[in-house]
XYZ file of C-alpha atoms in Angstrom:
660
model
C 0.959 -17.261 14.511
C 0.349 -14.668 17.032
C -3.067 -13.158 16.074
C -4.732 -13.797 18.949
C -7.531 -11.300 20.867
C -6.000 -9.090 23.249
C -7.632 -7.781 26.350
C -7.921 -3.531 26.828
C -4.672 -2.472 25.570
C -2.660 -5.589 26.054
C -0.271 -6.041 23.184
C -0.621 -9.286 21.035
C 2.706 -10.831 22.202
C 2.525 -11.489 26.062
C 5.958 -11.990 26.138
C 9.269 -9.797 25.736
C 11.593 -12.263 23.731
C 14.871 -10.561 23.762
C 14.080 -6.942 24.727
C 13.783 -5.284 28.375
C 10.087 -5.041 29.579
C 9.409 -1.203 29.957
C 6.431 0.566 31.809
C 3.714 -0.187 29.605
C 4.736 -4.027 29.981
C 3.712 -3.515 33.924
C 0.646 -5.452 33.244
C 2.523 -8.414 31.516
C 5.421 -8.644 34.049
C 5.284 -11.431 36.453
C 7.635 -13.297 38.535
C 9.320 -10.268 40.383
C 6.531 -9.203 42.781
C 8.424 -9.589 46.050
C 11.591 -7.906 44.525
C 9.633 -4.979 42.720
C 7.773 -4.389 46.379
C 10.779 -4.543 48.337
C 12.912 -2.062 46.057
C 9.778 0.451 45.549
C 9.502 0.331 49.391
C 13.132 0.949 50.415
C 14.512 3.558 47.481
C 12.305 6.406 48.741
C 13.477 5.884 52.004
C 17.270 5.540 51.445
C 19.831 7.680 50.020
C 21.487 4.974 47.459
C 20.124 1.971 46.513
C 22.482 -0.287 44.332
C 20.750 -2.973 42.466
C 23.178 -5.560 41.300
C 22.840 -8.573 39.421
C 24.437 -10.774 36.454
C 23.861 -10.121 32.733
C 20.629 -11.204 31.539
C 19.025 -11.673 34.917
C 16.467 -8.841 34.484
C 17.426 -5.290 36.064
C 16.467 -3.223 33.655
C 12.845 -4.815 33.436
C 12.514 -5.090 37.043
C 13.142 -1.229 37.399
C 11.083 -0.380 34.478
C 8.041 -2.764 34.689
C 8.046 -3.740 38.174
C 9.401 -1.001 40.751
C 8.638 2.134 39.064
C 4.715 1.135 38.627
C 4.656 0.583 42.178
C 5.971 4.220 43.145
C 3.150 6.398 44.318
C 3.669 9.475 42.023
C 2.098 11.555 44.528
C 4.505 11.004 47.330
C 7.853 10.903 45.321
C 8.785 12.718 41.817
C 10.337 10.181 39.826
C 12.494 11.496 36.807
C 12.817 9.039 33.741
C 15.111 6.270 34.019
C 18.626 7.483 32.945
C 21.447 6.249 30.887
C 24.972 7.940 30.798
C 26.463 6.434 27.670
C 27.238 9.160 25.071
C 26.338 6.775 22.352
C 22.469 7.254 23.428
C 22.990 10.736 22.413
C 21.666 11.330 18.731
C 24.450 10.838 15.903
C 26.065 12.885 14.810
C 26.083 14.907 17.943
C 26.996 18.572 17.390
C 30.592 19.531 18.905
C 30.931 21.763 21.492
C 28.376 20.674 23.911
C 30.478 19.874 26.836
C 30.856 16.850 28.825
C 28.939 14.127 26.559
C 28.682 11.582 29.715
C 26.518 14.514 31.611
C 24.703 15.598 28.500
C 23.343 12.071 28.113
C 22.059 11.658 31.580
C 20.520 15.191 31.416
C 18.582 14.547 28.029
C 17.619 11.129 29.765
C 15.841 13.215 32.379
C 14.741 16.128 29.596
C 13.991 14.045 26.416
C 12.172 16.870 24.784
C 14.478 19.574 25.754
C 17.217 20.733 22.846
C 20.628 19.689 23.775
C 21.771 23.069 23.168
C 19.711 24.168 26.169
C 21.329 21.386 28.469
C 24.857 21.835 27.383
C 27.034 23.483 30.205
C 24.399 22.188 32.714
C 25.915 20.358 35.600
C 23.610 17.843 37.511
C 23.242 20.316 40.329
C 22.137 23.017 38.134
C 19.477 20.794 36.483
C 17.696 19.813 39.529
C 18.048 23.398 41.111
C 15.944 24.463 37.909
C 13.619 21.185 38.349
C 10.473 22.567 39.674
C 9.917 21.522 43.182
C 7.004 19.180 44.312
C 5.502 19.384 47.586
C 3.034 17.118 49.416
C -0.160 17.901 50.908
C 1.372 19.325 53.888
C 3.560 21.697 52.083
C 6.777 19.537 52.441
C 8.952 18.716 49.690
C 8.772 15.203 48.351
C 11.812 13.160 47.572
C 13.424 12.899 44.246
C 13.848 9.769 42.717
C 16.589 9.472 40.402
C 17.278 5.639 38.416
C 20.593 5.414 36.410
C 19.900 2.101 34.613
C 23.386 0.033 33.356
C 25.210 2.234 35.698
C 28.323 0.188 34.752
C 28.885 2.824 31.942
C 29.704 5.466 34.818
C 32.902 2.818 35.686
C 33.953 1.593 32.246
C 34.465 2.574 28.598
C 36.828 4.370 26.445
C 40.163 5.309 28.001
C 39.839 8.924 26.381
C 36.416 9.201 28.185
C 37.717 8.622 31.539
C 38.077 12.289 32.545
C 34.208 12.683 31.510
C 33.112 9.458 33.522
C 34.886 11.145 36.826
C 33.408 14.345 36.105
C 30.138 13.169 36.004
C 30.620 11.172 39.591
C 31.627 14.183 41.275
C 28.913 16.061 39.869
C 26.536 12.929 41.238
C 28.139 13.145 44.943
C 28.170 17.189 44.815
C 24.042 16.725 43.773
C 23.634 14.053 46.873
C 25.276 16.630 49.266
C 23.327 19.882 47.792
C 19.915 18.257 47.424
C 18.753 16.608 50.369
C 15.773 15.056 48.982
C 17.863 13.082 46.276
C 17.253 9.416 46.175
C 19.512 7.403 43.719
C 19.294 4.105 42.170
C 22.103 2.560 40.477
C 21.437 -0.530 38.448
C 24.577 -2.399 37.491
C 26.386 -5.653 36.563
C 27.701 -7.357 39.708
C 31.202 -7.408 38.380
C 31.146 -3.653 38.452
C 30.560 -3.280 42.276
C 34.179 -3.251 43.119
C 34.791 0.153 41.286
C 31.805 1.638 42.636
C 32.110 0.860 46.297
C 34.756 4.292 46.672
C 31.724 6.365 45.844
C 28.818 4.513 47.570
C 29.162 6.572 50.984
C 29.278 9.789 49.024
C 26.335 8.910 47.023
C 24.157 7.556 49.540
C 25.303 10.004 52.513
C 23.965 8.540 55.554
C 21.669 5.876 54.038
C 22.556 3.254 51.256
C 21.696 -0.118 50.696
C 22.382 -2.957 47.981
C 20.010 -5.528 46.522
C 21.285 -8.453 44.671
C 18.917 -9.420 42.074
C 19.007 -13.531 41.507
C 17.396 -15.354 38.574
C 13.826 -16.614 38.764
C 12.862 -19.697 41.167
C 10.913 -22.097 39.582
C 7.476 -20.850 41.169
C 8.451 -17.313 39.895
C 9.080 -18.736 36.487
C 5.929 -20.329 36.292
C 4.092 -16.869 37.284
C 6.323 -15.447 34.417
C 5.100 -18.001 31.862
C 1.401 -18.503 32.913
C 0.256 -14.853 33.981
C 0.779 -12.925 30.931
C -1.759 -14.925 29.243
C -4.455 -13.657 31.088
C -7.100 -12.129 28.825
C -5.284 -13.144 25.528
C -7.658 -16.095 24.799
C -5.152 -18.690 25.701
C -3.995 -20.399 28.550
C -1.570 -23.148 29.482
C -3.435 -26.868 30.458
C -2.018 -28.459 33.644
C 1.583 -29.679 33.370
C 2.284 -27.587 30.047
C 3.934 -24.714 31.820
C 5.740 -26.882 34.093
C 6.953 -28.611 31.129
C 8.193 -25.732 29.381
C 10.065 -24.556 32.452
C 11.566 -27.638 33.291
C 12.304 -28.897 29.706
C 13.888 -25.897 28.394
C 17.437 -27.978 27.946
C 20.958 -27.240 28.616
C 22.070 -23.721 28.537
C 18.550 -22.164 29.449
C 18.696 -23.458 32.998
C 20.499 -23.137 36.009
C 21.182 -24.678 39.194
C 19.498 -28.345 39.169
C 17.573 -29.220 42.432
C 19.508 -32.215 44.021
C 16.028 -33.824 44.902
C 14.015 -33.559 41.564
C 16.611 -33.029 39.056
C 14.613 -30.044 37.684
C 15.756 -26.424 37.777
C 15.729 -24.198 40.828
C 16.400 -21.192 39.050
C 15.734 -19.705 35.636
C 17.603 -16.779 33.878
C 14.660 -14.498 32.992
C 16.108 -13.547 29.523
C 16.371 -17.053 28.808
C 13.083 -17.625 29.746
C 11.762 -14.909 27.359
C 13.309 -16.653 24.682
C 11.717 -19.887 25.228
C 8.013 -18.451 25.836
C 8.520 -16.104 22.703
C 9.487 -19.148 20.432
C 6.883 -21.086 21.776
C 4.011 -18.329 21.261
C 5.424 -17.351 17.729
C 5.104 -20.933 16.642
C 1.544 -21.732 18.056
C -1.497 -21.961 15.677
C -3.369 -18.804 15.674
C -6.666 -20.923 16.357
C -5.429 -22.713 19.497
C -6.778 -21.635 23.055
C -5.146 -24.282 25.360
C -1.731 -24.938 25.332
C -0.924 -28.636 26.397
C 2.254 -30.183 27.119
C 2.195 -31.841 23.583
C 1.966 -28.425 21.800
C 4.993 -27.517 24.212
C 6.843 -30.248 22.997
C 5.744 -29.764 19.098
C 6.190 -26.437 18.633
C 9.074 -25.116 21.032
C 11.601 -24.219 18.752
C 14.118 -21.949 20.280
C 16.889 -22.225 17.294
C 13.938 -20.777 15.036
C 13.079 -17.959 17.463
C 16.711 -17.030 17.478
C 17.143 -16.914 13.626
C 14.564 -14.557 13.285
C 16.247 -12.285 16.316
C 19.621 -12.641 14.500
C 18.189 -11.612 11.207
C 15.982 -8.286 12.738
C 18.557 -6.862 15.097
C 21.566 -6.382 12.809
C 19.016 -4.705 10.102
C 17.628 -2.436 13.150
C 21.173 -1.286 14.323
C 22.447 -0.743 10.662
C 19.288 1.762 10.026
C 20.356 4.354 12.626
C 24.397 3.360 12.540
C 25.265 4.273 9.088
C 27.258 1.003 8.967
C 25.383 -1.492 6.210
C 23.696 -4.284 7.557
C 25.746 -6.727 5.502
C 28.839 -5.648 7.238
C 27.432 -6.010 10.612
C 26.051 -9.535 9.667
C 29.576 -10.518 8.272
C 31.259 -9.049 11.239
C 29.003 -11.011 13.776
C 29.912 -14.315 11.982
C 33.722 -13.715 11.463
C 33.949 -12.290 14.859
C 32.111 -14.610 17.062
C 31.304 -17.714 15.236
C 34.917 -19.290 14.776
C 34.477 -22.601 17.338
C 31.638 -24.811 16.304
C 30.544 -25.292 20.120
C 31.216 -22.014 21.736
C 31.435 -18.279 20.723
C 34.465 -16.254 20.629
C 34.882 -13.248 22.912
C 36.792 -9.973 22.079
C 38.051 -6.812 23.772
C 36.791 -3.354 23.088
C 39.169 -1.104 21.606
C 39.544 2.745 21.740
C 37.229 3.515 18.944
C 36.427 0.000 17.454
C 36.188 -3.737 18.442
C 37.408 -5.766 16.003
C 37.288 -3.456 13.451
C 33.520 -2.406 14.054
C 32.739 1.109 15.489
C 31.848 1.019 19.310
C 28.604 2.651 18.907
C 27.375 -0.095 16.916
C 28.746 -2.760 19.071
C 27.102 -0.874 22.110
C 23.814 -0.978 20.186
C 24.064 -4.668 19.701
C 24.552 -5.104 23.283
C 21.527 -2.672 23.967
C 19.534 -4.932 21.774
C 20.472 -8.187 23.719
C 22.350 -9.561 20.712
C 25.698 -9.256 22.509
C 26.587 -9.055 26.088
C 29.794 -7.799 27.702
C 31.852 -8.234 30.833
C 34.837 -6.393 32.473
C 37.782 -8.117 32.573
C 41.116 -6.747 34.127
C 39.685 -3.092 33.143
C 38.409 -3.851 29.659
C 35.175 -4.458 28.283
C 35.125 -7.934 26.588
C 32.108 -8.589 24.271
C 30.517 -12.167 23.405
C 27.198 -13.340 22.173
C 24.378 -13.446 24.508
C 24.013 -17.164 24.355
C 25.830 -19.901 22.609
C 22.565 -20.760 20.966
C 23.060 -18.042 18.537
C 26.035 -19.751 17.001
C 24.038 -21.823 14.585
C 21.431 -18.861 13.613
C 24.275 -16.718 12.906
C 25.880 -18.975 10.685
C 22.776 -19.711 8.859
C 21.391 -16.017 9.020
C 20.581 -14.564 5.660
C 20.940 -17.405 3.509
C 22.976 -16.362 0.316
C 19.654 -17.353 -1.693
C 17.421 -14.818 0.177
C 20.185 -12.059 0.055
C 20.242 -12.617 -3.591
C 16.460 -12.222 -3.732
C 16.285 -9.348 -1.811
C 19.078 -7.916 -4.060
C 16.973 -8.446 -7.235
C 13.914 -6.727 -5.361
C 15.933 -3.750 -4.500
C 17.634 -3.515 -7.800
C 13.920 -3.504 -9.660
C 12.900 -0.905 -6.820
C 15.851 1.431 -8.366
C 17.478 0.820 -4.623
C 21.055 0.778 -5.812
C 22.518 1.081 -2.228
C 20.354 -1.653 -1.049
C 21.003 -4.161 -3.845
C 24.584 -3.662 -3.429
C 24.596 -4.455 -0.103
C 22.403 -7.588 -0.535
C 24.384 -8.616 -3.318
C 27.731 -8.038 -1.579
C 26.168 -10.140 1.335
C 25.404 -13.101 -0.951
C 28.958 -13.017 -2.296
C 30.388 -13.176 1.384
C 28.621 -16.237 1.978
C 29.325 -17.958 -0.974
C 32.824 -19.485 -1.514
C 34.255 -20.429 -4.668
C 32.242 -21.238 -8.048
C 28.501 -21.059 -7.576
C 25.534 -19.748 -9.363
C 24.376 -17.480 -6.568
C 27.538 -15.726 -6.339
C 27.808 -15.510 -10.121
C 24.168 -14.184 -10.201
C 25.261 -11.771 -7.426
C 27.868 -10.405 -9.160
C 25.613 -9.614 -12.434
C 23.771 -7.459 -9.867
C 26.935 -5.695 -8.719
C 27.676 -5.047 -12.410
C 23.806 -3.619 -12.974
C 24.367 -1.276 -9.647
C 27.764 0.056 -10.662
C 26.765 0.631 -14.125
C 23.776 2.864 -13.203
C 26.103 4.582 -10.937
C 28.819 5.434 -13.891
C 31.461 3.077 -12.322
C 32.189 1.638 -15.581
C 35.530 -0.095 -14.952
C 33.986 -1.694 -11.628
C 30.714 -2.805 -14.027
C 33.087 -4.573 -16.614
C 34.976 -6.440 -14.125
C 32.003 -7.906 -12.243
C 30.186 -8.866 -15.639
C 33.285 -10.503 -16.922
C 33.971 -12.180 -13.694
C 30.333 -13.367 -13.734
C 30.561 -14.564 -17.332
C 33.727 -16.519 -16.422
C 31.742 -18.253 -13.457
C 28.675 -18.941 -15.157
C 30.905 -20.734 -18.463
C 32.592 -23.076 -15.736
C 29.180 -23.847 -14.621
C 27.898 -24.332 -17.947
C 25.151 -22.105 -17.314
C 24.949 -20.603 -20.737
C 22.030 -18.310 -19.946
C 23.872 -17.027 -17.207
C 26.884 -16.331 -19.464
C 24.673 -14.629 -21.850
C 22.978 -12.598 -19.072
C 26.545 -11.396 -17.930
C 27.600 -10.522 -21.423
C 24.317 -8.795 -22.159
C 24.793 -6.776 -18.891
C 28.208 -5.810 -20.331
C 26.973 -4.848 -23.858
C 24.337 -2.615 -22.397
C 26.990 -0.981 -20.280
C 28.893 0.166 -23.512
C 25.892 1.000 -25.048
C 25.205 3.523 -22.288
C 28.618 4.803 -22.569
C 28.251 5.372 -26.356
C 30.617 2.855 -27.600
C 28.491 0.965 -29.970
C 30.688 -1.076 -31.838
C 32.036 -2.655 -28.582
C 28.547 -2.905 -27.542
C 27.419 -4.745 -30.566
C 30.429 -7.073 -30.456
C 29.338 -8.139 -26.694
C 25.687 -8.424 -27.222
C 26.540 -10.741 -30.513
C 28.786 -12.800 -28.227
C 26.065 -13.281 -25.785
C 23.775 -14.492 -28.172
C 26.406 -17.209 -29.366
C 25.393 -18.727 -25.779
C 21.700 -17.848 -25.870
C 20.475 -17.211 -29.351
C 16.961 -16.854 -27.878
C 17.619 -14.768 -25.115
C 14.950 -11.907 -25.622
C 16.450 -9.229 -23.387
C 19.843 -9.564 -25.226
C 18.334 -9.687 -28.440
C 16.599 -6.171 -27.697
C 19.909 -4.817 -26.637
C 21.211 -5.747 -29.545
C 18.417 -4.205 -31.567
C 19.308 -1.034 -29.840
C 22.980 -1.270 -30.401
C 22.706 -2.019 -34.004
C 20.306 1.067 -34.328
C 22.686 3.415 -32.558
C 25.362 1.756 -34.705
C 23.811 3.177 -37.747
C 22.366 -0.290 -39.090
C 18.777 0.178 -39.122
C 18.039 -2.833 -41.304
C 20.077 -5.312 -39.178
C 18.152 -3.783 -36.110
C 14.559 -4.272 -37.679
C 15.473 -7.551 -39.129
C 16.324 -8.808 -35.540
C 13.247 -6.966 -33.822
C 11.067 -8.552 -36.512
C 12.073 -11.905 -35.552
C 11.596 -11.222 -31.728
C 7.958 -9.775 -32.762
C 7.228 -12.710 -35.043
C 8.364 -15.696 -32.994
C 6.400 -14.489 -29.718
C 2.722 -15.223 -29.215
C 2.606 -11.999 -26.932
C 5.311 -9.822 -28.373
C 7.269 -7.978 -25.614
C 6.363 -4.192 -25.418
C 10.263 -3.316 -25.601
C 10.582 -4.977 -29.001
C 7.581 -3.063 -30.361
C 8.488 0.357 -28.504
C 12.134 0.096 -29.911
C 10.663 -0.980 -33.270
C 8.294 1.976 -33.389
C 11.119 4.442 -32.562
C 13.019 3.179 -35.438
C 10.206 3.497 -37.933
C 9.397 6.882 -36.712
C 13.133 7.954 -37.179
C 13.489 6.561 -40.556
C 10.307 8.414 -41.603
C 8.049 5.687 -41.587
C 5.038 6.715 -39.317
C 2.506 4.111 -40.486
C 4.424 1.249 -39.466
C 5.981 3.348 -36.616
C 2.106 3.885 -35.456
C 1.118 0.511 -35.807
C 3.691 -0.640 -33.227
C 3.538 2.680 -30.875
C -0.233 2.476 -30.321
C -0.051 -1.150 -28.769
C 2.691 0.085 -26.131
C 1.034 3.649 -25.320
C 0.125 3.057 -21.935
C 3.635 2.114 -21.134
C 5.283 4.688 -23.171
C 8.633 5.833 -21.742
C 9.760 9.375 -22.992
C 11.506 8.221 -25.930
C 8.676 6.189 -27.109
C 6.392 8.858 -26.447
C 8.368 11.380 -28.387
C 8.474 9.129 -31.260
C 4.823 8.354 -31.346
C 4.671 12.503 -31.463
C 6.938 12.314 -34.557
C 5.165 9.889 -36.016
C 1.800 11.624 -35.769
C 3.129 15.025 -36.961
C 4.440 12.846 -40.077
C 0.881 12.123 -40.922
C -0.507 15.516 -40.193
C -2.249 14.815 -36.851
C -0.691 17.979 -35.475
C -2.757 18.947 -32.454
C -2.005 15.484 -30.974
C 1.603 15.384 -31.762
C 2.246 18.641 -30.355
C 0.915 17.992 -26.866
C 2.739 14.575 -26.892
C 5.942 16.325 -28.070
C 5.483 18.506 -24.778
C 4.777 15.481 -22.409
C 7.905 13.712 -23.398
C 10.105 16.567 -23.135
C 8.821 17.349 -19.677
C 9.401 13.719 -18.683
C 13.254 13.738 -20.140
C 14.618 17.032 -20.997
C 18.073 15.984 -20.930
C 17.660 12.934 -23.687
C 19.266 13.500 -27.070
C 16.969 11.333 -29.060
C 13.766 13.070 -27.192
C 15.070 16.733 -27.903
C 15.786 15.753 -31.828
C 12.018 14.003 -32.247
C 10.541 16.842 -30.414
C 12.317 19.581 -32.137
C 11.067 17.798 -35.694
C 7.632 17.916 -34.482
C 7.944 21.614 -33.570
C 9.504 22.623 -36.686
C 6.359 20.820 -38.713
C 3.971 23.099 -36.341
C 5.791 26.036 -37.769
C 7.738 26.979 -34.090
C 11.167 27.365 -35.976
C 13.062 29.165 -33.480
C 11.981 26.862 -30.867
C 12.972 23.824 -32.983
C 16.535 25.227 -33.722
C 17.115 25.784 -29.922
C 16.073 21.923 -29.008
C 18.151 20.693 -31.730
C 21.214 22.552 -30.495
C 20.154 20.943 -26.925
C 20.058 17.522 -28.586
C 23.278 18.132 -30.018
C 24.897 18.834 -26.760
C 22.764 16.090 -24.748
C 24.857 13.341 -22.981
C 21.991 11.505 -21.133
C 21.951 9.705 -23.466
C 23.510 11.332 -26.275
C 22.618 11.124 -29.907
C 24.291 8.025 -31.843
C 26.252 9.037 -34.876
C 23.336 8.720 -37.702
C 20.854 10.881 -35.395
C 23.594 13.406 -34.781
C 24.493 13.678 -38.605
C 20.650 14.315 -38.891
C 20.441 16.935 -36.236
C 23.566 18.576 -37.841
C 21.702 18.710 -41.423
C 18.497 19.662 -39.942
C 20.337 22.612 -38.145
C 22.232 23.475 -41.256
C 19.038 23.680 -43.410
C 17.290 25.786 -40.740
C 19.879 28.282 -40.879
C 20.800 28.721 -44.391
C 17.110 28.945 -45.015
């Protein structure tokens, strides 16, 4: 799809998509040459440059990939582009570090310095401590400071207003005290009004504004074609024009009165189209024709992938589960079939979602915000995201992810994916029922017995209504294993028998019932069941052989035990290894038995059955005191504990040793 050759250090993907360009993307950044040169010229010569423009017009990309690479660092000291929002600070941010907005600004300028070193410094303090650079004549060179998304200076939670005002005062003081300081503020055009009272103070005697407009058609064609230089691909005549002129409603602005084609193009939306096309092209393609544009341009597919990826990225660093973020996006913004809803930011949350999560979604261009009547209001970046969000993370995909996470032992991820699958399904469906089974398994492993039981019972009822008999057996089998793990063997046997009445040939349920019968003290019934499972299978399940071998070993039938246990030796769990050690000891193969018993004990020193089997082996080896200690530990074990008949065996063994 995107595996084309690249030139030099050029990345394989020549378009930014929905992220901003940065300095490393300078070689890919086209269409803004005039604007970049003009700002790069005026900034070092002006006290304050205010770069304003609409959301999505490309202010951040222009600053980072267009302007900064054109600044000659021999003649100007350029500090890293800064942000002032506290949500940029590491989370959780230690208390007692002072003004979080000032700290965010200073940490942007000095990202490698510990926050504790920056705490308490003012902007002027920082600049005084910043090494002064001079030109070849010994004169100080200008210090260029850019604050991106500077609207964060003028908007945000009411309880942070004092901090924002303090930072603005510090910036004006720094502008007075440091004659070589040259500021550039990049902000949305609707925030120009609250910035005006500070314009003269920040710029002193020289200040200017630069309004960034959408791309012209010619500039858009440059932005489409020139990043492909050196990639091994190029546009055929007319193909790039087809892409720019045929983006469709919602991606073009300002129709030309004479030609009917677009006069201007919003950069972020152009990047959506270019990235969507690039991702869809066959890897072997070298020349992109108008026909390829018609065939492969699928903006919806690109946005679907984007709407899948961004919530996961935000969840990874926010402490909020990804399914909560996706569900919040759908329920908050996807309420109208044709247009997304907007919501106002609250003091700490926005429609129930923590504000730092919402800001992170905005930073990654899934959301955009605007200031209305003093409040920040959020909406989707584009109405074309409505459909991808509706179908993002299909319930079937979530269910598959939940199964995989459960198999890997990742309970938290399994729970998140299963809950998400449930949230995407309404009514009685097989996907919802299967998700409930997974939730039951997760709760059981976490020791949440009542929650687990409730999930299993709800799943069984749902499967029964759907006439999915194997599903009913699976859910009831899960509940049976729950009670087996809790040591409620009678209850486990009852549920597992019921499960088999729905699906008599369900092998996992048969194995669970065999174990429950053995723990209940019914070895004959357990062996009869397991014998049937083994006899009916062309390739007997390893679990059946292992369980039957363990039962034979505990019954002092070592030859039959070893017949089964030798067949599953490479896959043995600690209880199986301990049973094999016991069978070996019973056949007087003491050297191997002793070592294997210790191996089993090392793997699971808290298992009652393992401890008892190892104790019996150690007793046969003559280590009586150690054997007694192990028997005592077996009687106290709870994970798992000894079933009643093995507990009786352990008590009798301990009594015999003490009376001897």
